[in-house]
C-alpha cells in the first residue's frame, strides 16, 4: 500500500526567517541623517576655509595694481638672468645735430645709416620752450638709453633729458622741451648706451687704475732670466707726511719691510704695529729734487742694508751684487725711494713674482698710525669673465656642503650611542639593586670632579714637555710603552690564584697611573698637532688649509679632553661604586641592606634634587635658596625613602624605562626647535659664520638621527637577541652581536638621508648668521640685487638636485 505525502498543516510549517531589509521608514531616516551630516560637514569646511582666508589676509585687489605688476615683471626678468658672467662695457654715443632756434635755411635731418642704433629729432630745429619728439631704432630690447642735450659752450656741459627703455622691437620715443640755449651753430642731441666689450671667442683686456696713479701697473714683476726684476710705482697725488714711513705688506697682510724717514718711530696700528721703522737717512725721500733717490745697498740681510743717497735716481736699473746678500731676493722688497716723474717707489724681487694683493702702507711718524694705502698692481681683467658674484656663490655653496657634511658627521657620532638609550626594547628590562643605584648616583659627581682635576694637572704637566720638540717626541714614544707594560701588570691574562687585597690595591694604582699617562699623552698629541699645523700653514702656501685642519684638530682635542676625562672619571667611580654595592649584597644580610637603603637612597636622590634645583636657579636666577635648594633636596630625599620602602618588597629598581623616557623627551625637545632658531644662540656664542651653523645643524641632527635610529632598534627581530642571551652574553655583547648587524643598513640609509636634509637646511640658516650661501642670498635680497640672488638660487637648486640624486644612488648600492 503506497502512502501519499500530505502537505503539512499550518501549525507544522517552519517559521519564515526574519527579513534583513529594514522597514521603509528606517531606511529613509538613515538617508536623511547622512544628508544632514554631509551638509554639516560642508558648512564646517566652508567656515574653516573662510576663517583661513581671513587669517591669511587673501587680497586680490593688489594684483590689478600697475605698479606692482611692473615691479613683479622687473624681479622675474632679473631672476631669469642670474649674474654669472661679467661684461665690461664702454659708452656708445649716437648724436644728431639740432638747431636752437631754426636757421634761415631749414636743416635737413641726416639719413640713417642703417647699421646699429640711430636717433632722429622731429622737428630738426625749434625755438626755446617748444617740444620736440626724439625717436630711435636699432637698440637692444629693454636696453636703457640715456638722452642728453649738448649745448654749444666753452665748458663740457650736458643737459640730461632722461632715460628711456627700448621696447621689444628696439625702438624708443621721448618728448623734450627745448631749453633756452640759443646758438647760431648746430648743437647736439645725444643718445648713450652701454656696449659690452669683447666676446668669449675674442676676450679683451680691461684695465682699471686701482691705485689711481695714472699709469698701468702690471700684476707681476717683469720676466728677466737669471737676474732680479724691478717695478717702479709712481705714487698717486696725496700729501706725504714727514716724519713718516712706509711698510711693504704682502697679500696675506704681513708687513715684509718697514722704512722710516725723519725721526725714528714705532708703528702703533696696522700690519706693522709694534715694529720700529728702519731709518733711510733723509727727512723725506719724496721731497728730493727730480731724478734723485735713496737706495738700499749691501748688507748680509735686508735689515742690515745701508741706505745711500740722495743721489741720481736709477729706477729700473738693478745691480744684483749691490743687493742685500748679493743675490736675487727670495721675496719682493723696497729697493729705492725718490722722485722720477713724481714720487716713486721701486720694488725688486724674483722675475715673474706676483704682486697681486701687495700694497704700500704709509705711516705718520708722530703717532705711528697709518693714513694711506696704495696697491702695487692695477686691476687688469678679461672681458667677458666669470663674475665676482659667481665666484662668491661657488665659495659659499662649497661652504654650505662642507657645513652640512661636518654637521652630519658630528650628529652621526653622537646619535649612534645615544640611540640605544632611547630604544624601549633594550631599556625595558634594565634593573639594578637600590644600594647599587644609590652608590652610583653619589659617585657620579665625585668622578666628574676627579676626572676634571686630573685633566687639569696633566695639562699643566704637558706645557713644559711640549715646549721642546725632542722632549715631546721622546715622551710620545716612552709613555705608550709604559702604559702597555702597566696594563699587562694590572690586567694579567691568567690568574694562578686569587689576588690578595694588597695586589688588588696595587693594580688599582697602576690603572689610575695608566689613566693619567693617557691624559698626558693626549695633551702632548694635541700640542703637537697645534704646533705642526701652524708650521704647515706657513710652509704649504695654497694648501695652507691642510695645516689649519691639523691645528684645529689639536685645538678640538684640547677642548674635548677635559670633557672626556670628566666622563671617564664618572664612569670609573660609578663602576667601582656598583661593584662595591654588589660586594655589600653578597656579604651583608638582606635585612641590614634594607636598612642601609634608606639613608643611601635619601642622600642620593636629595643630591639629584639639588642638582635639578641648581640648574633651575642658573637659568631662572630666582635667588631663592628655599625654592631652588632646600625644597628640591627634601623632595628628592622623600622620593629616595619611597624607593627604599618599595625595595623592601622588590629586590631591584627598574631604571631602564626612566632613562628611556628622559632620552626621548630630550630628543623630542631638541627636534622641536628649528636650526634657524638654534643658530641664533650659537652665533652669540662663537660669532657669525659657518661654525655657528655647523653647531646648530649638528645638535638638531643628533636629536633627529637618535630618534630614527632608536625606532629602528625597536623594530628589529628579537630572535637573535634571545639566542645571544641564552649563551650567557653580557648586555654589551648582546648589542654588538645581535643588534648591530640588524641595524647597519637602515642606519646608513638614515644617515645619507639626513645629509641630504642638512644640505637643504644649511642654505637657510645663513639668514640668521650661520654662514653658507644663505648669508650671501639674504644680503643680495636685502639690497634688491635680484640678478645676484638668482645666481645663489640656481646654485642651491643644482646642489640640492645633485645631492638628492647622489644620495638615492648610494642608498641603492649600500642598502
JSON list of C-alpha atoms in Angstrom, two decimals, residues 348-543:
[
{"chain": "A", "resi": 348, "resn": "UNK", "atom": "CA", "xyz": [112.68, 94.45, -6.53]},
{"chain": "A", "resi": 349, "resn": "UNK", "atom": "CA", "xyz": [112.05, 90.72, -6.46]},
{"chain": "A", "resi": 350, "resn": "UNK", "atom": "CA", "xyz": [112.28, 87.43, -8.32]},
{"chain": "A", "resi": 351, "resn": "UNK", "atom": "CA", "xyz": [111.36, 87.65, -12.02]},
{"chain": "A", "resi": 352, "resn": "UNK", "atom": "CA", "xyz": [107.68, 86.97, -12.64]},
{"chain": "A", "resi": 353, "resn": "UNK", "atom": "CA", "xyz": [106.76, 87.24, -8.94]},
{"chain": "A", "resi": 354, "resn": "UNK", "atom": "CA", "xyz": [103.08, 88.12, -8.42]},
{"chain": "A", "resi": 355, "resn": "UNK", "atom": "CA", "xyz": [102.34, 91.48, -6.81]},
{"chain": "A", "resi": 356, "resn": "UNK", "atom": "CA", "xyz": [98.59, 90.93, -6.72]},
{"chain": "A", "resi": 357, "resn": "UNK", "atom": "CA", "xyz": [97.36, 91.91, -3.26]},
{"chain": "A", "resi": 358, "resn": "UNK", "atom": "CA", "xyz": [100.64, 93.57, -2.21]},
{"chain": "A", "resi": 359, "resn": "UNK", "atom": "CA", "xyz": [100.46, 97.19, -1.09]},
{"chain": "A", "resi": 360, "resn": "UNK", "atom": "CA", "xyz": [102.36, 100.11, 0.39]},
{"chain": "A", "resi": 361, "resn": "UNK", "atom": "CA", "xyz": [101.02, 101.42, 3.70]},
{"chain": "A", "resi": 362, "resn": "UNK", "atom": "CA", "xyz": [102.15, 104.92, 4.70]},
{"chain": "A", "resi": 363, "resn": "UNK", "atom": "CA", "xyz": [102.54, 105.81, 8.39]},
{"chain": "A", "resi": 364, "resn": "UNK", "atom": "CA", "xyz": [102.54, 109.08, 10.33]},
{"chain": "A", "resi": 365, "resn": "UNK", "atom": "CA", "xyz": [105.78, 109.35, 12.32]},
{"chain": "A", "resi": 366, "resn": "UNK", "atom": "CA", "xyz": [104.20, 111.46, 15.07]},
{"chain": "A", "resi": 367, "resn": "UNK", "atom": "CA", "xyz": [101.60, 108.94, 16.31]},
{"chain": "A", "resi": 368, "resn": "UNK", "atom": "CA", "xyz": [102.56, 105.73, 14.45]},
{"chain": "A", "resi": 369, "resn": "UNK", "atom": "CA", "xyz": [99.20, 105.36, 12.70]},
{"chain": "A", "resi": 370, "resn": "UNK", "atom": "CA", "xyz": [98.65, 104.52, 9.04]},
{"chain": "A", "resi": 371, "resn": "UNK", "atom": "CA", "xyz": [96.98, 107.12, 6.84]},
{"chain": "A", "resi": 372, "resn": "UNK", "atom": "CA", "xyz": [97.26, 105.90, 3.23]},
{"chain": "A", "resi": 373, "resn": "UNK", "atom": "CA", "xyz": [97.33, 102.55, 1.41]},
{"chain": "A", "resi": 374, "resn": "UNK", "atom": "CA", "xyz": [98.46, 102.17, -2.21]},
{"chain": "A", "resi": 375, "resn": "UNK", "atom": "CA", "xyz": [98.24, 98.84, -4.03]},
{"chain": "A", "resi": 376, "resn": "UNK", "atom": "CA", "xyz": [101.16, 97.85, -6.22]},
{"chain": "A", "resi": 377, "resn": "UNK", "atom": "CA", "xyz": [99.22, 96.25, -9.08]},
{"chain": "A", "resi": 378, "resn": "UNK", "atom": "CA", "xyz": [96.29, 97.59, -11.05]},
{"chain": "A", "resi": 379, "resn": "UNK", "atom": "CA", "xyz": [93.21, 95.56, -11.82]},
{"chain": "A", "resi": 380, "resn": "UNK", "atom": "CA", "xyz": [93.59, 94.02, -15.27]},
{"chain": "A", "resi": 381, "resn": "UNK", "atom": "CA", "xyz": [90.75, 91.72, -16.29]},
{"chain": "A", "resi": 382, "resn": "UNK", "atom": "CA", "xyz": [89.49, 89.99, -19.37]},
{"chain": "A", "resi": 383, "resn": "UNK", "atom": "CA", "xyz": [86.05, 90.79, -20.71]},
{"chain": "A", "resi": 384, "resn": "UNK", "atom": "CA", "xyz": [83.88, 88.73, -20.60]},
{"chain": "A", "resi": 385, "resn": "UNK", "atom": "CA", "xyz": [84.75, 86.73, -17.45]},
{"chain": "A", "resi": 386, "resn": "UNK", "atom": "CA", "xyz": [83.16, 84.80, -14.63]},
{"chain": "A", "resi": 387, "resn": "UNK", "atom": "CA", "xyz": [81.56, 87.40, -12.37]},
{"chain": "A", "resi": 388, "resn": "UNK", "atom": "CA", "xyz": [82.70, 88.07, -8.83]},
{"chain": "A", "resi": 389, "resn": "UNK", "atom": "CA", "xyz": [79.21, 87.13, -7.69]},
{"chain": "A", "resi": 390, "resn": "UNK", "atom": "CA", "xyz": [79.55, 83.72, -9.37]},
{"chain": "A", "resi": 391, "resn": "UNK", "atom": "CA", "xyz": [82.89, 83.17, -7.63]},
{"chain": "A", "resi": 392, "resn": "UNK", "atom": "CA", "xyz": [81.41, 84.18, -4.26]},
{"chain": "A", "resi": 393, "resn": "UNK", "atom": "CA", "xyz": [78.45, 81.89, -4.94]},
{"chain": "A", "resi": 394, "resn": "UNK", "atom": "CA", "xyz": [80.79, 78.98, -5.66]},
{"chain": "A", "resi": 395, "resn": "UNK", "atom": "CA", "xyz": [82.76, 79.61, -2.46]},
{"chain": "A", "resi": 396, "resn": "UNK", "atom": "CA", "xyz": [79.59, 79.80, -0.39]},
{"chain": "A", "resi": 397, "resn": "UNK", "atom": "CA", "xyz": [77.92, 76.74, -1.91]},
{"chain": "A", "resi": 398, "resn": "UNK", "atom": "CA", "xyz": [81.07, 74.70, -1.20]},
{"chain": "A", "resi": 399, "resn": "UNK", "atom": "CA", "xyz": [81.00, 76.10, 2.34]},
{"chain": "A", "resi": 400, "resn": "UNK", "atom": "CA", "xyz": [77.35, 75.06, 2.58]},
{"chain": "A", "resi": 401, "resn": "UNK", "atom": "CA", "xyz": [78.00, 71.46, 1.52]},
{"chain": "A", "resi": 402, "resn": "UNK", "atom": "CA", "xyz": [81.00, 71.15, 3.86]},
{"chain": "A", "resi": 403, "resn": "UNK", "atom": "CA", "xyz": [78.97, 72.66, 6.70]},
{"chain": "A", "resi": 404, "resn": "UNK", "atom": "CA", "xyz": [76.29, 70.02, 6.16]},
{"chain": "A", "resi": 405, "resn": "UNK", "atom": "CA", "xyz": [78.95, 67.29, 5.97]},
{"chain": "A", "resi": 406, "resn": "UNK", "atom": "CA", "xyz": [80.50, 68.27, 9.32]},
{"chain": "A", "resi": 407, "resn": "UNK", "atom": "CA", "xyz": [77.10, 68.59, 10.98]},
{"chain": "A", "resi": 408, "resn": "UNK", "atom": "CA", "xyz": [76.06, 65.16, 9.72]},
{"chain": "A", "resi": 409, "resn": "UNK", "atom": "CA", "xyz": [79.34, 63.57, 10.83]},
{"chain": "A", "resi": 410, "resn": "UNK", "atom": "CA", "xyz": [79.13, 65.00, 14.35]},
{"chain": "A", "resi": 411, "resn": "UNK", "atom": "CA", "xyz": [75.45, 64.09, 14.59]},
{"chain": "A", "resi": 412, "resn": "UNK", "atom": "CA", "xyz": [76.20, 60.52, 13.48]},
{"chain": "A", "resi": 413, "resn": "UNK", "atom": "CA", "xyz": [78.99, 60.08, 16.04]},
{"chain": "A", "resi": 414, "resn": "UNK", "atom": "CA", "xyz": [76.78, 61.30, 18.89]},
{"chain": "A", "resi": 415, "resn": "UNK", "atom": "CA", "xyz": [73.47, 59.77, 17.77]},
{"chain": "A", "resi": 416, "resn": "UNK", "atom": "CA", "xyz": [74.64, 56.16, 17.38]},
{"chain": "A", "resi": 417, "resn": "UNK", "atom": "CA", "xyz": [75.45, 55.53, 21.07]},
{"chain": "A", "resi": 418, "resn": "UNK", "atom": "CA", "xyz": [72.60, 57.73, 22.31]},
{"chain": "A", "resi": 419, "resn": "UNK", "atom": "CA", "xyz": [70.04, 55.89, 20.19]},
{"chain": "A", "resi": 420, "resn": "UNK", "atom": "CA", "xyz": [70.40, 52.73, 22.30]},
{"chain": "A", "resi": 421, "resn": "UNK", "atom": "CA", "xyz": [69.27, 54.66, 25.39]},
{"chain": "A", "resi": 422, "resn": "UNK", "atom": "CA", "xyz": [66.07, 55.66, 23.55]},
{"chain": "A", "resi": 423, "resn": "UNK", "atom": "CA", "xyz": [65.20, 52.10, 22.40]},
{"chain": "A", "resi": 424, "resn": "UNK", "atom": "CA", "xyz": [62.43, 50.74, 24.60]},
{"chain": "A", "resi": 425, "resn": "UNK", "atom": "CA", "xyz": [63.09, 47.08, 23.86]},
{"chain": "A", "resi": 426, "resn": "UNK", "atom": "CA", "xyz": [66.69, 47.39, 25.07]},
{"chain": "A", "resi": 427, "resn": "UNK", "atom": "CA", "xyz": [65.98, 49.55, 28.13]},
{"chain": "A", "resi": 428, "resn": "UNK", "atom": "CA", "xyz": [62.79, 47.89, 29.36]},
{"chain": "A", "resi": 429, "resn": "UNK", "atom": "CA", "xyz": [64.45, 45.08, 31.34]},
{"chain": "A", "resi": 430, "resn": "UNK", "atom": "CA", "xyz": [67.29, 47.07, 32.88]},
{"chain": "A", "resi": 431, "resn": "UNK", "atom": "CA", "xyz": [67.09, 46.99, 36.68]},
{"chain": "A", "resi": 432, "resn": "UNK", "atom": "CA", "xyz": [69.58, 47.36, 39.49]},
{"chain": "A", "resi": 433, "resn": "UNK", "atom": "CA", "xyz": [69.56, 46.91, 43.28]},
{"chain": "A", "resi": 434, "resn": "UNK", "atom": "CA", "xyz": [68.75, 50.14, 45.10]},
{"chain": "A", "resi": 435, "resn": "UNK", "atom": "CA", "xyz": [72.00, 50.13, 47.06]},
{"chain": "A", "resi": 436, "resn": "UNK", "atom": "CA", "xyz": [73.97, 49.92, 43.78]},
{"chain": "A", "resi": 437, "resn": "UNK", "atom": "CA", "xyz": [71.90, 52.70, 42.24]},
{"chain": "A", "resi": 438, "resn": "UNK", "atom": "CA", "xyz": [72.34, 54.95, 45.28]},
{"chain": "A", "resi": 439, "resn": "UNK", "atom": "CA", "xyz": [76.10, 54.44, 45.45]},
{"chain": "A", "resi": 440, "resn": "UNK", "atom": "CA", "xyz": [76.38, 55.04, 41.68]},
{"chain": "A", "resi": 441, "resn": "UNK", "atom": "CA", "xyz": [74.45, 58.32, 41.87]},
{"chain": "A", "resi": 442, "resn": "UNK", "atom": "CA", "xyz": [76.63, 59.50, 44.75]},
{"chain": "A", "resi": 443, "resn": "UNK", "atom": "CA", "xyz": [79.81, 58.55, 42.87]},
{"chain": "A", "resi": 444, "resn": "UNK", "atom": "CA", "xyz": [78.96, 60.30, 39.60]},
{"chain": "A", "resi": 445, "resn": "UNK", "atom": "CA", "xyz": [79.63, 63.94, 40.65]},
{"chain": "A", "resi": 446, "resn": "UNK", "atom": "CA", "xyz": [82.72, 62.87, 42.56]},
{"chain": "A", "resi": 447, "resn": "UNK", "atom": "CA", "xyz": [84.02, 61.15, 39.41]},
{"chain": "A", "resi": 448, "resn": "UNK", "atom": "CA", "xyz": [83.37, 64.27, 37.33]},
{"chain": "A", "resi": 449, "resn": "UNK", "atom": "CA", "xyz": [85.37, 66.41, 39.76]},
{"chain": "A", "resi": 450, "resn": "UNK", "atom": "CA", "xyz": [88.21, 63.90, 39.99]},
{"chain": "A", "resi": 451, "resn": "UNK", "atom": "CA", "xyz": [88.43, 63.48, 36.21]},
{"chain": "A", "resi": 452, "resn": "UNK", "atom": "CA", "xyz": [88.42, 67.24, 35.67]},
{"chain": "A", "resi": 453, "resn": "UNK", "atom": "CA", "xyz": [91.16, 67.79, 38.24]},
{"chain": "A", "resi": 454, "resn": "UNK", "atom": "CA", "xyz": [93.33, 65.02, 36.78]},
{"chain": "A", "resi": 455, "resn": "UNK", "atom": "CA", "xyz": [92.88, 66.59, 33.35]},
{"chain": "A", "resi": 456, "resn": "UNK", "atom": "CA", "xyz": [93.97, 69.99, 34.68]},
{"chain": "A", "resi": 457, "resn": "UNK", "atom": "CA", "xyz": [97.09, 68.51, 36.28]},
{"chain": "A", "resi": 458, "resn": "UNK", "atom": "CA", "xyz": [98.12, 66.67, 33.12]},
{"chain": "A", "resi": 459, "resn": "UNK", "atom": "CA", "xyz": [97.59, 69.77, 31.03]},
{"chain": "A", "resi": 460, "resn": "UNK", "atom": "CA", "xyz": [99.87, 71.76, 33.30]},
{"chain": "A", "resi": 461, "resn": "UNK", "atom": "CA", "xyz": [102.47, 68.97, 33.13]},
{"chain": "A", "resi": 462, "resn": "UNK", "atom": "CA", "xyz": [102.28, 68.80, 29.31]},
{"chain": "A", "resi": 463, "resn": "UNK", "atom": "CA", "xyz": [103.08, 72.51, 28.89]},
{"chain": "A", "resi": 464, "resn": "UNK", "atom": "CA", "xyz": [106.83, 72.31, 29.66]},
{"chain": "A", "resi": 465, "resn": "UNK", "atom": "CA", "xyz": [107.17, 68.97, 27.84]},
{"chain": "A", "resi": 466, "resn": "UNK", "atom": "CA", "xyz": [105.57, 70.29, 24.65]},
{"chain": "A", "resi": 467, "resn": "UNK", "atom": "CA", "xyz": [107.83, 73.35, 24.62]},
{"chain": "A", "resi": 468, "resn": "UNK", "atom": "CA", "xyz": [110.73, 71.18, 23.42]},
{"chain": "A", "resi": 469, "resn": "UNK", "atom": "CA", "xyz": [110.19, 69.14, 20.25]},
{"chain": "A", "resi": 470, "resn": "UNK", "atom": "CA", "xyz": [112.78, 66.49, 21.21]},
{"chain": "A", "resi": 471, "resn": "UNK", "atom": "CA", "xyz": [111.25, 66.00, 24.67]},
{"chain": "A", "resi": 472, "resn": "UNK", "atom": "CA", "xyz": [107.79, 65.78, 23.11]},
{"chain": "A", "resi": 473, "resn": "UNK", "atom": "CA", "xyz": [108.98, 63.11, 20.67]},
{"chain": "A", "resi": 474, "resn": "UNK", "atom": "CA", "xyz": [110.61, 61.05, 23.42]},
{"chain": "A", "resi": 475, "resn": "UNK", "atom": "CA", "xyz": [107.55, 61.35, 25.64]},
{"chain": "A", "resi": 476, "resn": "UNK", "atom": "CA", "xyz": [105.26, 60.37, 22.76]},
{"chain": "A", "resi": 477, "resn": "UNK", "atom": "CA", "xyz": [107.21, 57.09, 22.43]},
{"chain": "A", "resi": 478, "resn": "UNK", "atom": "CA", "xyz": [108.03, 56.31, 26.06]},
{"chain": "A", "resi": 479, "resn": "UNK", "atom": "CA", "xyz": [104.60, 56.99, 27.57]},
{"chain": "A", "resi": 480, "resn": "UNK", "atom": "CA", "xyz": [102.68, 54.48, 25.39]},
{"chain": "A", "resi": 481, "resn": "UNK", "atom": "CA", "xyz": [105.35, 51.83, 26.10]},
{"chain": "A", "resi": 482, "resn": "UNK", "atom": "CA", "xyz": [105.00, 52.35, 29.86]},
{"chain": "A", "resi": 483, "resn": "UNK", "atom": "CA", "xyz": [101.21, 52.30, 29.55]},
{"chain": "A", "resi": 484, "resn": "UNK", "atom": "CA", "xyz": [101.26, 48.91, 27.81]},
{"chain": "A", "resi": 485, "resn": "UNK", "atom": "CA", "xyz": [103.58, 47.45, 30.44]},
{"chain": "A", "resi": 486, "resn": "UNK", "atom": "CA", "xyz": [101.42, 48.80, 33.25]},
{"chain": "A", "resi": 487, "resn": "UNK", "atom": "CA", "xyz": [98.23, 47.41, 31.68]},
{"chain": "A", "resi": 488, "resn": "UNK", "atom": "CA", "xyz": [99.77, 43.96, 31.36]},
{"chain": "A", "resi": 489, "resn": "UNK", "atom": "CA", "xyz": [100.77, 44.05, 35.00]},
{"chain": "A", "resi": 490, "resn": "UNK", "atom": "CA", "xyz": [97.37, 45.31, 36.16]},
{"chain": "A", "resi": 491, "resn": "UNK", "atom": "CA", "xyz": [95.31, 43.01, 33.94]},
{"chain": "A", "resi": 492, "resn": "UNK", "atom": "CA", "xyz": [97.12, 39.64, 33.60]},
{"chain": "A", "resi": 493, "resn": "UNK", "atom": "CA", "xyz": [95.70, 37.18, 31.11]},
{"chain": "A", "resi": 494, "resn": "UNK", "atom": "CA", "xyz": [95.83, 34.22, 33.55]},
{"chain": "A", "resi": 495, "resn": "UNK", "atom": "CA", "xyz": [95.29, 34.33, 37.31]},
{"chain": "A", "resi": 496, "resn": "UNK", "atom": "CA", "xyz": [97.10, 31.44, 39.03]},
{"chain": "A", "resi": 497, "resn": "UNK", "atom": "CA", "xyz": [95.50, 32.26, 42.34]},
{"chain": "A", "resi": 498, "resn": "UNK", "atom": "CA", "xyz": [93.05, 34.73, 43.77]},
{"chain": "A", "resi": 499, "resn": "UNK", "atom": "CA", "xyz": [94.83, 38.10, 44.17]},
{"chain": "A", "resi": 500, "resn": "UNK", "atom": "CA", "xyz": [95.25, 39.46, 47.64]},
{"chain": "A", "resi": 501, "resn": "UNK", "atom": "CA", "xyz": [93.86, 42.77, 48.78]},
{"chain": "A", "resi": 502, "resn": "UNK", "atom": "CA", "xyz": [97.31, 44.36, 48.55]},
{"chain": "A", "resi": 503, "resn": "UNK", "atom": "CA", "xyz": [97.75, 43.15, 45.00]},
{"chain": "A", "resi": 504, "resn": "UNK", "atom": "CA", "xyz": [94.33, 44.47, 44.05]},
{"chain": "A", "resi": 505, "resn": "UNK", "atom": "CA", "xyz": [95.18, 47.86, 45.51]},
{"chain": "A", "resi": 506, "resn": "UNK", "atom": "CA", "xyz": [98.45, 47.88, 43.55]},
{"chain": "A", "resi": 507, "resn": "UNK", "atom": "CA", "xyz": [96.62, 47.05, 40.35]},
{"chain": "A", "resi": 508, "resn": "UNK", "atom": "CA", "xyz": [94.15, 49.86, 41.01]},
{"chain": "A", "resi": 509, "resn": "UNK", "atom": "CA", "xyz": [97.05, 52.29, 41.44]},
{"chain": "A", "resi": 510, "resn": "UNK", "atom": "CA", "xyz": [98.54, 51.07, 38.15]},
{"chain": "A", "resi": 511, "resn": "UNK", "atom": "CA", "xyz": [95.24, 51.62, 36.36]},
{"chain": "A", "resi": 512, "resn": "UNK", "atom": "CA", "xyz": [95.00, 55.15, 37.75]},
{"chain": "A", "resi": 513, "resn": "UNK", "atom": "CA", "xyz": [98.56, 55.78, 36.56]},
{"chain": "A", "resi": 514, "resn": "UNK", "atom": "CA", "xyz": [97.65, 54.48, 33.11]},
{"chain": "A", "resi": 515, "resn": "UNK", "atom": "CA", "xyz": [94.69, 56.86, 33.00]},
{"chain": "A", "resi": 516, "resn": "UNK", "atom": "CA", "xyz": [96.90, 59.82, 33.96]},
{"chain": "A", "resi": 517, "resn": "UNK", "atom": "CA", "xyz": [99.51, 58.81, 31.39]},
{"chain": "A", "resi": 518, "resn": "UNK", "atom": "CA", "xyz": [96.78, 58.59, 28.74]},
{"chain": "A", "resi": 519, "resn": "UNK", "atom": "CA", "xyz": [95.66, 62.14, 29.55]},
{"chain": "A", "resi": 520, "resn": "UNK", "atom": "CA", "xyz": [99.25, 63.37, 29.34]},
{"chain": "A", "resi": 521, "resn": "UNK", "atom": "CA", "xyz": [99.74, 61.61, 26.00]},
{"chain": "A", "resi": 522, "resn": "UNK", "atom": "CA", "xyz": [96.55, 63.13, 24.60]},
{"chain": "A", "resi": 523, "resn": "UNK", "atom": "CA", "xyz": [97.63, 66.63, 25.64]},
{"chain": "A", "resi": 524, "resn": "UNK", "atom": "CA", "xyz": [101.05, 66.11, 24.06]},
{"chain": "A", "resi": 525, "resn": "UNK", "atom": "CA", "xyz": [99.42, 64.94, 20.84]},
{"chain": "A", "resi": 526, "resn": "UNK", "atom": "CA", "xyz": [97.10, 67.96, 20.81]},
{"chain": "A", "resi": 527, "resn": "UNK", "atom": "CA", "xyz": [100.01, 70.36, 21.32]},
{"chain": "A", "resi": 528, "resn": "UNK", "atom": "CA", "xyz": [101.97, 68.57, 18.59]},
{"chain": "A", "resi": 529, "resn": "UNK", "atom": "CA", "xyz": [99.04, 68.98, 16.20]},
{"chain": "A", "resi": 530, "resn": "UNK", "atom": "CA", "xyz": [98.74, 72.67, 17.03]},
{"chain": "A", "resi": 531, "resn": "UNK", "atom": "CA", "xyz": [102.45, 73.38, 16.55]},
{"chain": "A", "resi": 532, "resn": "UNK", "atom": "CA", "xyz": [102.85, 71.29, 13.40]},
{"chain": "A", "resi": 533, "resn": "UNK", "atom": "CA", "xyz": [99.68, 72.78, 11.94]},
{"chain": "A", "resi": 534, "resn": "UNK", "atom": "CA", "xyz": [100.94, 76.32, 12.49]},
{"chain": "A", "resi": 535, "resn": "UNK", "atom": "CA", "xyz": [104.24, 75.41, 10.83]},
{"chain": "A", "resi": 536, "resn": "UNK", "atom": "CA", "xyz": [102.45, 73.77, 7.91]},
{"chain": "A", "resi": 537, "resn": "UNK", "atom": "CA", "xyz": [100.26, 76.85, 7.40]},
{"chain": "A", "resi": 538, "resn": "UNK", "atom": "CA", "xyz": [103.34, 78.97, 6.78]},
{"chain": "A", "resi": 539, "resn": "UNK", "atom": "CA", "xyz": [105.04, 76.39, 4.54]},
{"chain": "A", "resi": 540, "resn": "UNK", "atom": "CA", "xyz": [102.25, 74.95, 2.38]},
{"chain": "A", "resi": 541, "resn": "UNK", "atom": "CA", "xyz": [101.16, 78.15, 0.63]},
{"chain": "A", "resi": 542, "resn": "UNK", "atom": "CA", "xyz": [97.96, 77.46, -1.33]},
{"chain": "A", "resi": 543, "resn": "UNK", "atom": "CA", "xyz": [97.48, 74.24, 0.65]}
]
